[in-house]
PDB file of C-alpha atoms in Angstrom:
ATOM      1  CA  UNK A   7     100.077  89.451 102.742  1.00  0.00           C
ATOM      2  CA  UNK A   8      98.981  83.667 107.704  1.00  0.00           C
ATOM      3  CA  UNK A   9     101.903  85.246 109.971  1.00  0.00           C
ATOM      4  CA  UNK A  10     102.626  88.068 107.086  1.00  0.00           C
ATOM      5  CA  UNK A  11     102.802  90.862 109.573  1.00  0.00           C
ATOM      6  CA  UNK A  12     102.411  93.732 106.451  1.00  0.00           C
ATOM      7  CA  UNK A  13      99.057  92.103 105.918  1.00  0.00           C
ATOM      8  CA  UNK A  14      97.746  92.190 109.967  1.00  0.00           C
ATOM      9  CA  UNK A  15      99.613  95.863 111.267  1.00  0.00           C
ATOM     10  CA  UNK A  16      96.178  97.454 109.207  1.00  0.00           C
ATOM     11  CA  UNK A  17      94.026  94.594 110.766  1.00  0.00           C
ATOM     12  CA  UNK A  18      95.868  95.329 114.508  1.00  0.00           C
ATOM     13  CA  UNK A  19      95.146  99.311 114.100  1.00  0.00           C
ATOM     14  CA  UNK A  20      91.573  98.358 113.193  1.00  0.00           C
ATOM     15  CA  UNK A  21      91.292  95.655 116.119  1.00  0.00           C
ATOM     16  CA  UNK A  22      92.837  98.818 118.328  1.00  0.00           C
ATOM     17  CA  UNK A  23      90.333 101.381 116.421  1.00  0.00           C
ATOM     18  CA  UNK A  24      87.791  99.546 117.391  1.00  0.00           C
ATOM     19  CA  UNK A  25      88.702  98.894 120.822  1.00  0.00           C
ATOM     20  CA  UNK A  26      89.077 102.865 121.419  1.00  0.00           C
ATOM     21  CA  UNK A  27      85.738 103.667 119.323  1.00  0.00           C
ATOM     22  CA  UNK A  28      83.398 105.873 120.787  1.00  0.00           C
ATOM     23  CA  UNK A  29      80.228 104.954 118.990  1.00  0.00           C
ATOM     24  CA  UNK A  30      78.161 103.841 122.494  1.00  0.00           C
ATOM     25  CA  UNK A  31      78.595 107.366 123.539  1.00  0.00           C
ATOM     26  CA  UNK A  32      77.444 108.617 120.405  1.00  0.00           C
ATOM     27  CA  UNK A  33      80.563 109.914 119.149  1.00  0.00           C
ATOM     28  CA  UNK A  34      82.051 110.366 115.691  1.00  0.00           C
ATOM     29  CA  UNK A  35      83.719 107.120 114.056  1.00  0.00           C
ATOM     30  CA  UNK A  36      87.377 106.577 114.643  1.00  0.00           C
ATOM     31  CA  UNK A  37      89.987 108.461 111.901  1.00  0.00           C
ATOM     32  CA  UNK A  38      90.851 107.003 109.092  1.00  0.00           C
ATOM     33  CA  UNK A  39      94.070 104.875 109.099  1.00  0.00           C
ATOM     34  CA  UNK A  40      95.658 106.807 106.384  1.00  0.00           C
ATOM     35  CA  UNK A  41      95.612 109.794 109.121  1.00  0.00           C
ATOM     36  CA  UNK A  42      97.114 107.362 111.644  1.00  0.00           C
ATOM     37  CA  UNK A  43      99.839 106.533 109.632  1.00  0.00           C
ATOM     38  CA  UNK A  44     100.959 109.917 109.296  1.00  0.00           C
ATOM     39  CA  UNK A  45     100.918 110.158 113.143  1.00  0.00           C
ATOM     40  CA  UNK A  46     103.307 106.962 113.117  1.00  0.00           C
ATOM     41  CA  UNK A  47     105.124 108.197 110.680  1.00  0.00           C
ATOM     42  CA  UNK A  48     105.960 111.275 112.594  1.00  0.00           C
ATOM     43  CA  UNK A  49     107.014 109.117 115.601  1.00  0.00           C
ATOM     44  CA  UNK A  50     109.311 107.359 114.140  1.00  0.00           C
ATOM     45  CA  UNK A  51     110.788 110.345 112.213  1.00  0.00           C
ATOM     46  CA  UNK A  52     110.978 112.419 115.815  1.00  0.00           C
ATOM     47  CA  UNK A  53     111.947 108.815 117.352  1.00  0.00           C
ATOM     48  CA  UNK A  54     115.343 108.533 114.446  1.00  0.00           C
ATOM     49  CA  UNK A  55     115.990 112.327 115.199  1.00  0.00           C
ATOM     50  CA  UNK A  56     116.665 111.194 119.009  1.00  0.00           C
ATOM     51  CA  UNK A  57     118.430 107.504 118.478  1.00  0.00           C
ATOM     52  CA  UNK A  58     119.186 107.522 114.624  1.00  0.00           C
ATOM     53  CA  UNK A  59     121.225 104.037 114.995  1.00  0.00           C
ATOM     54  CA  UNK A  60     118.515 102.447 116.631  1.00  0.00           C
ATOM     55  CA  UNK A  61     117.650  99.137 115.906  1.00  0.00           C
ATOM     56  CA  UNK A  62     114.166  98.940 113.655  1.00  0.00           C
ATOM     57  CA  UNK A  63     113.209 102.767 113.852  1.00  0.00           C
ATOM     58  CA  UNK A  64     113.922 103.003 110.209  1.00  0.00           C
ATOM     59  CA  UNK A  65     112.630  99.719 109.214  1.00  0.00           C
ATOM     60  CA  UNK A  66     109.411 100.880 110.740  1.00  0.00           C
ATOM     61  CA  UNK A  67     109.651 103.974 109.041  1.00  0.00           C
ATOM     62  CA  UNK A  68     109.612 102.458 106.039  1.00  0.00           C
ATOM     63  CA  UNK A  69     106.921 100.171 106.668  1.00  0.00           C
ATOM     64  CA  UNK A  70     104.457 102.654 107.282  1.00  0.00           C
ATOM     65  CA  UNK A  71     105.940 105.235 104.673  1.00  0.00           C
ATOM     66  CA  UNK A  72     104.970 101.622 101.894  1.00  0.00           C
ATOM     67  CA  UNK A  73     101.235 101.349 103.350  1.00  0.00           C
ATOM     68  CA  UNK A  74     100.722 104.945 102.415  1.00  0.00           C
ATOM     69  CA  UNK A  75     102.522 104.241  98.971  1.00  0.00           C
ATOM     70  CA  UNK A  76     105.472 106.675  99.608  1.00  0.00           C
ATOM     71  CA  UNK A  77     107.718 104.145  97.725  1.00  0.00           C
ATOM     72  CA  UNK A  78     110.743 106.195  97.441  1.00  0.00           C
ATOM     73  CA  UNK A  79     110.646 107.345 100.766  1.00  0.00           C
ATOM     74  CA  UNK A  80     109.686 103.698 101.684  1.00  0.00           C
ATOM     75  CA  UNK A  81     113.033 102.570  99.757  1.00  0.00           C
ATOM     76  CA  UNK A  82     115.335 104.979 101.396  1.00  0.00           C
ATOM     77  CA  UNK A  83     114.323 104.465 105.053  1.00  0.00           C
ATOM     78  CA  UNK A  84     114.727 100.654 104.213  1.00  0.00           C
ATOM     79  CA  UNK A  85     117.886 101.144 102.902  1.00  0.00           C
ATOM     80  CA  UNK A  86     119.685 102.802 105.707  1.00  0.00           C
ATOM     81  CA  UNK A  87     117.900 100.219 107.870  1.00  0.00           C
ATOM     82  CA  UNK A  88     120.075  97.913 106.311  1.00  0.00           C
ATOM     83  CA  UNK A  89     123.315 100.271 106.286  1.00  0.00           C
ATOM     84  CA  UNK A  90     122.952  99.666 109.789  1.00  0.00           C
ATOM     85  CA  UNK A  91     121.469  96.229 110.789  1.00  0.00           C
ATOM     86  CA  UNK A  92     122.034  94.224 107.718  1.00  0.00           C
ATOM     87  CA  UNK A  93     120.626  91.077 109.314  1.00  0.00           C
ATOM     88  CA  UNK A  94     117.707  92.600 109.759  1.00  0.00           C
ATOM     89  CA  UNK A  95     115.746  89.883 107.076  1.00  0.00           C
ATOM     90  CA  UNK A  96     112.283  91.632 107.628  1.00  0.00           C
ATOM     91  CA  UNK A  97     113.082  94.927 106.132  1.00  0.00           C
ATOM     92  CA  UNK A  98     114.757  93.170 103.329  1.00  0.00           C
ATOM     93  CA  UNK A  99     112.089  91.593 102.377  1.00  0.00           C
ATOM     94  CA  UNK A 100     109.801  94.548 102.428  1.00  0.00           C
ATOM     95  CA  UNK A 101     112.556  96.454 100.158  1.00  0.00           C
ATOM     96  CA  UNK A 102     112.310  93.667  97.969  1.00  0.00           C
ATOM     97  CA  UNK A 103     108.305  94.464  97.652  1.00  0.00           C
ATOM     98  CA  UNK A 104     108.810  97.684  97.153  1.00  0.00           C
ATOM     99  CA  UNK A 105     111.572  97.058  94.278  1.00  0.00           C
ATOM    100  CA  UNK A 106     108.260  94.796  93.105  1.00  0.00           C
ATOM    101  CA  UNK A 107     105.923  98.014  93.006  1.00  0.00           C
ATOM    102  CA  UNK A 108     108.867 100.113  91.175  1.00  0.00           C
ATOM    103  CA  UNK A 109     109.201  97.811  88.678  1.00  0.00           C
ATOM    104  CA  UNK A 110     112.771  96.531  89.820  1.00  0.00           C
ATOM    105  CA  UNK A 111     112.188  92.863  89.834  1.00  0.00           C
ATOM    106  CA  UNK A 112     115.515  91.433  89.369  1.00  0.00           C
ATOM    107  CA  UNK A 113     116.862  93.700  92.532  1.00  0.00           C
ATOM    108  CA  UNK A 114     113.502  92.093  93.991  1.00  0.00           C
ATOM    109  CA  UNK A 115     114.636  88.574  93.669  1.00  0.00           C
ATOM    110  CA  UNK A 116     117.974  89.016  94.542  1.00  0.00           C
ATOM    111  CA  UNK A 117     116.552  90.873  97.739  1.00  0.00           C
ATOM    112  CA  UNK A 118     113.739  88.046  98.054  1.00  0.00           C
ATOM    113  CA  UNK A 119     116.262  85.315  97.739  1.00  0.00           C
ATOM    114  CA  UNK A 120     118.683  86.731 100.053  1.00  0.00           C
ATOM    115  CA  UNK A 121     116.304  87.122 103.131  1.00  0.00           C
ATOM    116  CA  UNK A 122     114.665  83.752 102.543  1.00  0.00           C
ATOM    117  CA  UNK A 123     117.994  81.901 102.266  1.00  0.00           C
ATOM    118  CA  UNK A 124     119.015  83.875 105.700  1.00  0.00           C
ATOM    119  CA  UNK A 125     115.451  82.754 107.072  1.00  0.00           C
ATOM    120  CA  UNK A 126     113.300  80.469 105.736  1.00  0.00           C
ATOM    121  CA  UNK A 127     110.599  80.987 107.864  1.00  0.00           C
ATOM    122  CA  UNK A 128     110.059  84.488 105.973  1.00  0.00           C
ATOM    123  CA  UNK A 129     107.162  83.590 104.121  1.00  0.00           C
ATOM    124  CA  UNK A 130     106.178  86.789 103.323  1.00  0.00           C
ATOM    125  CA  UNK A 131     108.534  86.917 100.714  1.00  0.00           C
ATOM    126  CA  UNK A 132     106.523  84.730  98.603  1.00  0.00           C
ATOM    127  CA  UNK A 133     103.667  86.876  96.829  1.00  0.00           C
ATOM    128  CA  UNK A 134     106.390  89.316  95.559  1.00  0.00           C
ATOM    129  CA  UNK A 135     108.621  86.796  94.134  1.00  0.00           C
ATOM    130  CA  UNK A 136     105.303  85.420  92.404  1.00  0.00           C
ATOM    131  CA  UNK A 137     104.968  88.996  91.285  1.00  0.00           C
ATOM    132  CA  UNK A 138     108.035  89.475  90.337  1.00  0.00           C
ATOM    133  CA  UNK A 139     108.586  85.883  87.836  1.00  0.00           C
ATOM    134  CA  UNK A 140     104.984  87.041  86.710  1.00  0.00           C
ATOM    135  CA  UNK A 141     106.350  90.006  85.454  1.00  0.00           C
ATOM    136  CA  UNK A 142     109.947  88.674  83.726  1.00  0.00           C
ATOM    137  CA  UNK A 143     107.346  86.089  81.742  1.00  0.00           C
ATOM    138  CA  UNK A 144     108.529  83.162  83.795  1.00  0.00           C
ATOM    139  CA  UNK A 145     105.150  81.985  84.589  1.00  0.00           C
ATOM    140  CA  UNK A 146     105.641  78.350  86.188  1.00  0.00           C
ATOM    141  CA  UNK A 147     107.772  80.090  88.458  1.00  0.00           C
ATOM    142  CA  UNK A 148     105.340  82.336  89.500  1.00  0.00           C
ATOM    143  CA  UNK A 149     102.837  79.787  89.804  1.00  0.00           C
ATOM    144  CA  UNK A 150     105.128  78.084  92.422  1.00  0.00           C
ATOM    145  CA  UNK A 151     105.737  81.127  94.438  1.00  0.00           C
ATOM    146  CA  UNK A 152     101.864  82.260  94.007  1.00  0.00           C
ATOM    147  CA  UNK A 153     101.034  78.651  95.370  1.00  0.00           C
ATOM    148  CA  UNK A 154     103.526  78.780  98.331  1.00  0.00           C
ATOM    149  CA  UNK A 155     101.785  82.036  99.322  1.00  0.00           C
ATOM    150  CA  UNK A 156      98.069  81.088  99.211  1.00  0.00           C
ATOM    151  CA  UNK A 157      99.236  78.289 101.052  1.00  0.00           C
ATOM    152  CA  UNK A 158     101.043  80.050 104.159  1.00  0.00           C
ATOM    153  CA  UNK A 159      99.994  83.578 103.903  1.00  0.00           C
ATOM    154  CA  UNK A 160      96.329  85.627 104.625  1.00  0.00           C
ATOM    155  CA  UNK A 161      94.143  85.443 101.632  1.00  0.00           C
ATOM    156  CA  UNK A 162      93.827  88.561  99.751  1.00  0.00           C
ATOM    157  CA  UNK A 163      92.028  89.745  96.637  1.00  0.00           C
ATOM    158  CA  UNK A 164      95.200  90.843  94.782  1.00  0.00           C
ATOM    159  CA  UNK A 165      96.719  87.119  95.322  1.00  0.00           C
ATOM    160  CA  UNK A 166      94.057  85.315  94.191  1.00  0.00           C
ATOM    161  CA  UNK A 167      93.809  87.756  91.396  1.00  0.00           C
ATOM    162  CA  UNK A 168      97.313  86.989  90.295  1.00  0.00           C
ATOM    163  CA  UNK A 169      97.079  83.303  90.848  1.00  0.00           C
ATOM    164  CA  UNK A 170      93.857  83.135  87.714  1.00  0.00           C
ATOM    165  CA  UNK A 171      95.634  85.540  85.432  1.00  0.00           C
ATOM    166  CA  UNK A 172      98.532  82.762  86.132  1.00  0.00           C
ATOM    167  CA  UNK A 173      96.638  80.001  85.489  1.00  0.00           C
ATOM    168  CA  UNK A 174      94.831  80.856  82.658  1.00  0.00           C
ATOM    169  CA  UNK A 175      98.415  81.797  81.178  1.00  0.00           C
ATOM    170  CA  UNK A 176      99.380  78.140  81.669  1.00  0.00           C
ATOM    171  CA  UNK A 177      96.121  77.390  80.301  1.00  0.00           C
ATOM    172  CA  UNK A 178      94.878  75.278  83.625  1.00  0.00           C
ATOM    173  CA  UNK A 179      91.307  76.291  83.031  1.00  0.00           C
ATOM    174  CA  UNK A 180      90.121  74.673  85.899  1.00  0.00           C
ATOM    175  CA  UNK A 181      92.307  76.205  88.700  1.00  0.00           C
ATOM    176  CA  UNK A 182      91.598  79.356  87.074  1.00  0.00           C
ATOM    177  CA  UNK A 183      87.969  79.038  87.578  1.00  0.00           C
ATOM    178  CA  UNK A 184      88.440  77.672  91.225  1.00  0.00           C
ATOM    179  CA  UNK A 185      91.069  80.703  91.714  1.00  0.00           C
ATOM    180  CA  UNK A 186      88.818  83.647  90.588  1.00  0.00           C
ATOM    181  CA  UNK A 187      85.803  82.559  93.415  1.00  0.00           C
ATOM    182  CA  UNK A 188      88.445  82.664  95.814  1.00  0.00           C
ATOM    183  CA  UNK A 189      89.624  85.797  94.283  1.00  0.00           C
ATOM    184  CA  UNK A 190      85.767  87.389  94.521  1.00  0.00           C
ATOM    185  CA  UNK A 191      85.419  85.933  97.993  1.00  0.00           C
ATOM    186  CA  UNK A 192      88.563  87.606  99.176  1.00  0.00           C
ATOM    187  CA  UNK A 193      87.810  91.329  97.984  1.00  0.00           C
ATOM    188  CA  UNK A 194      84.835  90.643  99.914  1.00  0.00           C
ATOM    189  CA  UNK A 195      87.124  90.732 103.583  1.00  0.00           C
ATOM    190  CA  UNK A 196      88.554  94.370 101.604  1.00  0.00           C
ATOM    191  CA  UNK A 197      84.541  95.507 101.029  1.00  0.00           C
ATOM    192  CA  UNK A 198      83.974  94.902 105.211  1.00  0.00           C
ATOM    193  CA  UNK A 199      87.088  96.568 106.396  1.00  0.00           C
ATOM    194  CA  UNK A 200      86.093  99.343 104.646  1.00  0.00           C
ATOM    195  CA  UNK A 201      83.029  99.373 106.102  1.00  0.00           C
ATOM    196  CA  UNK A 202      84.245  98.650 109.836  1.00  0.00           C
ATOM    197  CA  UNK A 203      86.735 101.463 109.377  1.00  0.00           C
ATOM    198  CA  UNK A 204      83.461 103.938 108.439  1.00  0.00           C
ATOM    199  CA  UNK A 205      81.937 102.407 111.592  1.00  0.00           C
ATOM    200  CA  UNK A 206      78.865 100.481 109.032  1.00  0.00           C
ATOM    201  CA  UNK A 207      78.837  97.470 111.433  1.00  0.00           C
ATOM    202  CA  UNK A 208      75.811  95.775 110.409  1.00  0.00           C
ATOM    203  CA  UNK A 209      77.433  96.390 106.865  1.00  0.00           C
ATOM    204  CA  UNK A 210      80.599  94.938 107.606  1.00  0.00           C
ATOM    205  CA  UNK A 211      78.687  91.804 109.353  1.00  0.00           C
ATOM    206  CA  UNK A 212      77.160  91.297 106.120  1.00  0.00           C
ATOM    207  CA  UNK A 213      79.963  90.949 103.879  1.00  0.00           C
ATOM    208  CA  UNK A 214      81.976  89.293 105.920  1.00  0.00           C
ATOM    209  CA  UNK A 215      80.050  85.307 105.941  1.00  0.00           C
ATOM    210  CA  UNK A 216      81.156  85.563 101.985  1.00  0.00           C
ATOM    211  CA  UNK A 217      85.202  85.810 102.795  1.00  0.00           C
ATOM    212  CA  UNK A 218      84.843  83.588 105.933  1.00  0.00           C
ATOM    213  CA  UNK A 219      82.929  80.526 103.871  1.00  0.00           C
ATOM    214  CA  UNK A 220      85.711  80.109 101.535  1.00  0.00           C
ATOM    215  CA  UNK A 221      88.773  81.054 104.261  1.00  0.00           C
ATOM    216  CA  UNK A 222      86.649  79.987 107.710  1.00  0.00           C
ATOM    217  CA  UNK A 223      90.229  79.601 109.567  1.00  0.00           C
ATOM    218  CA  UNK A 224      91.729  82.625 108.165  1.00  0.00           C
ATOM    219  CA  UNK A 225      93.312  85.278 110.773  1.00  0.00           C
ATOM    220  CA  UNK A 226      92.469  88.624 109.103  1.00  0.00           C
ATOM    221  CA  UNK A 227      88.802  87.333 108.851  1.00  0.00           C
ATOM    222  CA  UNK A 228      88.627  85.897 112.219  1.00  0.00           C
ATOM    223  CA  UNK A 229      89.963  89.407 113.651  1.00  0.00           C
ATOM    224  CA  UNK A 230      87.069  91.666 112.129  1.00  0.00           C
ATOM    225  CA  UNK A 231      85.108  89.006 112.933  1.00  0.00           C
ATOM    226  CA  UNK A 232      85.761  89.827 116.607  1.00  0.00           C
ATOM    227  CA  UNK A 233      85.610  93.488 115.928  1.00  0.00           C
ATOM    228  CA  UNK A 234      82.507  93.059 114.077  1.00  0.00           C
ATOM    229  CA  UNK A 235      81.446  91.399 117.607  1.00  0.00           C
ATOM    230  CA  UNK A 236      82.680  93.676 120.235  1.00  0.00           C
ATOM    231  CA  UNK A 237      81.064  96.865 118.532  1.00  0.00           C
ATOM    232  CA  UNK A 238      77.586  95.016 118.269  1.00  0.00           C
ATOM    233  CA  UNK A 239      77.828  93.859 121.733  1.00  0.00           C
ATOM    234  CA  UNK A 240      78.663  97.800 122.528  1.00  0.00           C
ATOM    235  CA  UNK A 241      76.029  99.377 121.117  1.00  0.00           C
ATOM    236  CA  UNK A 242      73.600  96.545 122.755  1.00  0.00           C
TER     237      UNK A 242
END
């Protein structure tokens, strides 16, 4: 999930990957960022261990533990996040995406709801509550939170993906057409991360136009488009 920050921390690492890569000097490409999770991970375990009411430390705990798809673990370092600093709106909405991948999706709304009412400006909140009316059957809701999110958040293959199988529910052929190419366009961003993160450049620069001709103002594309970039310019 523009302004989601789930949806650019794996865009930031890769802007940073980059930054730090070694390929000019001939060296091996970067780690993957599943292995620099579990470094993170580990900081902010050793970081809780030192300051275990700190502000955040468990929120970001639980952040990282949900991009590696620890969901329980996820759940439980959000949770005493919230013990603790129970205005903290962020985590709750990441809980409430989590309660999404568990299958919880009444405790997702509620969660959701509660963090959006608090702050309206979360707008990352609105994929999983499209998710989650998806799921209960109510699909005119889900269209409405779907919409909101293609709207305000970074385009992504499983969004788009979501939004047809929505549409063609409702039986609005047309939108369902229009939102499978945007759905194809945006796995093509996923297709050139992957190949940026194996250090396939001129790869990467070729998938990318695709993504970028259907989304030309969209953040995460813009980023590898500058990684893309820098790299090229490096090994010039």
């Amino acid at each position: 999930m523009p302004g989601d920050w789930t949806s650019r921390a794996p865009l930031f690492w890769l802007l940073v990957i980059a930054l730090w890569s070694a390929d000019a000097s001939g060296q091996s490409a970067p780690e993957p960022p599943s292995q620099e999770a579990e470094g993170r991970i580990e900081f902010y375990r050793r970081a809780i261990q030192a300051e275990p009411v700190r502000p955040e430390l468990h929120f970001q705990l639980g952040l990282q533990l949900f991009d590696l798809g620890q969901l329980d673990k996820a759940r439980l370092a959000l949770s005493e996040e919230l013990r603790s600093n129970p205005g903290n709106q962020r985590c709750r909405v990441v809980l409430g995406m989590v309660k999404v991948q568990q299958k919880e999706y009444r405790g997702a709304i509620d969660d959701l709801n509660a963090a959006l009412q608090a702050d309206a400006s979360l707008r990352q909140a609105y994929f999983p509550l499209g998710q989650a009316w998806y799921h209960l059957g109510d699909f005119q809701k889900a269209r409405d939170f779907l919409e909101q999110a293609a709207r305000f958040e970074a385009p992504s293959a499983p969004l788009y993906a979501l939004l047809t199988r929505t549409y063609a529910t409702l039986g609005e052929t047309a939108l369902a057409t229009r939102a499978k190419e945007l759905h194809h366009a945006a796995g093509s961003l996923d297709l050139a991360q992957a190949a940026a993160n194996l250090g396939s450049w001129a790869e990467a620069e070729r998938l990318l136009p695709e993504f970028l001709s259907a989304f030309p103002q969209a953040a995460n594309g813009l980023y590898l488009k500058a990684v893309i970039a820098f790299n090229g310019f490096r090994k010039s």
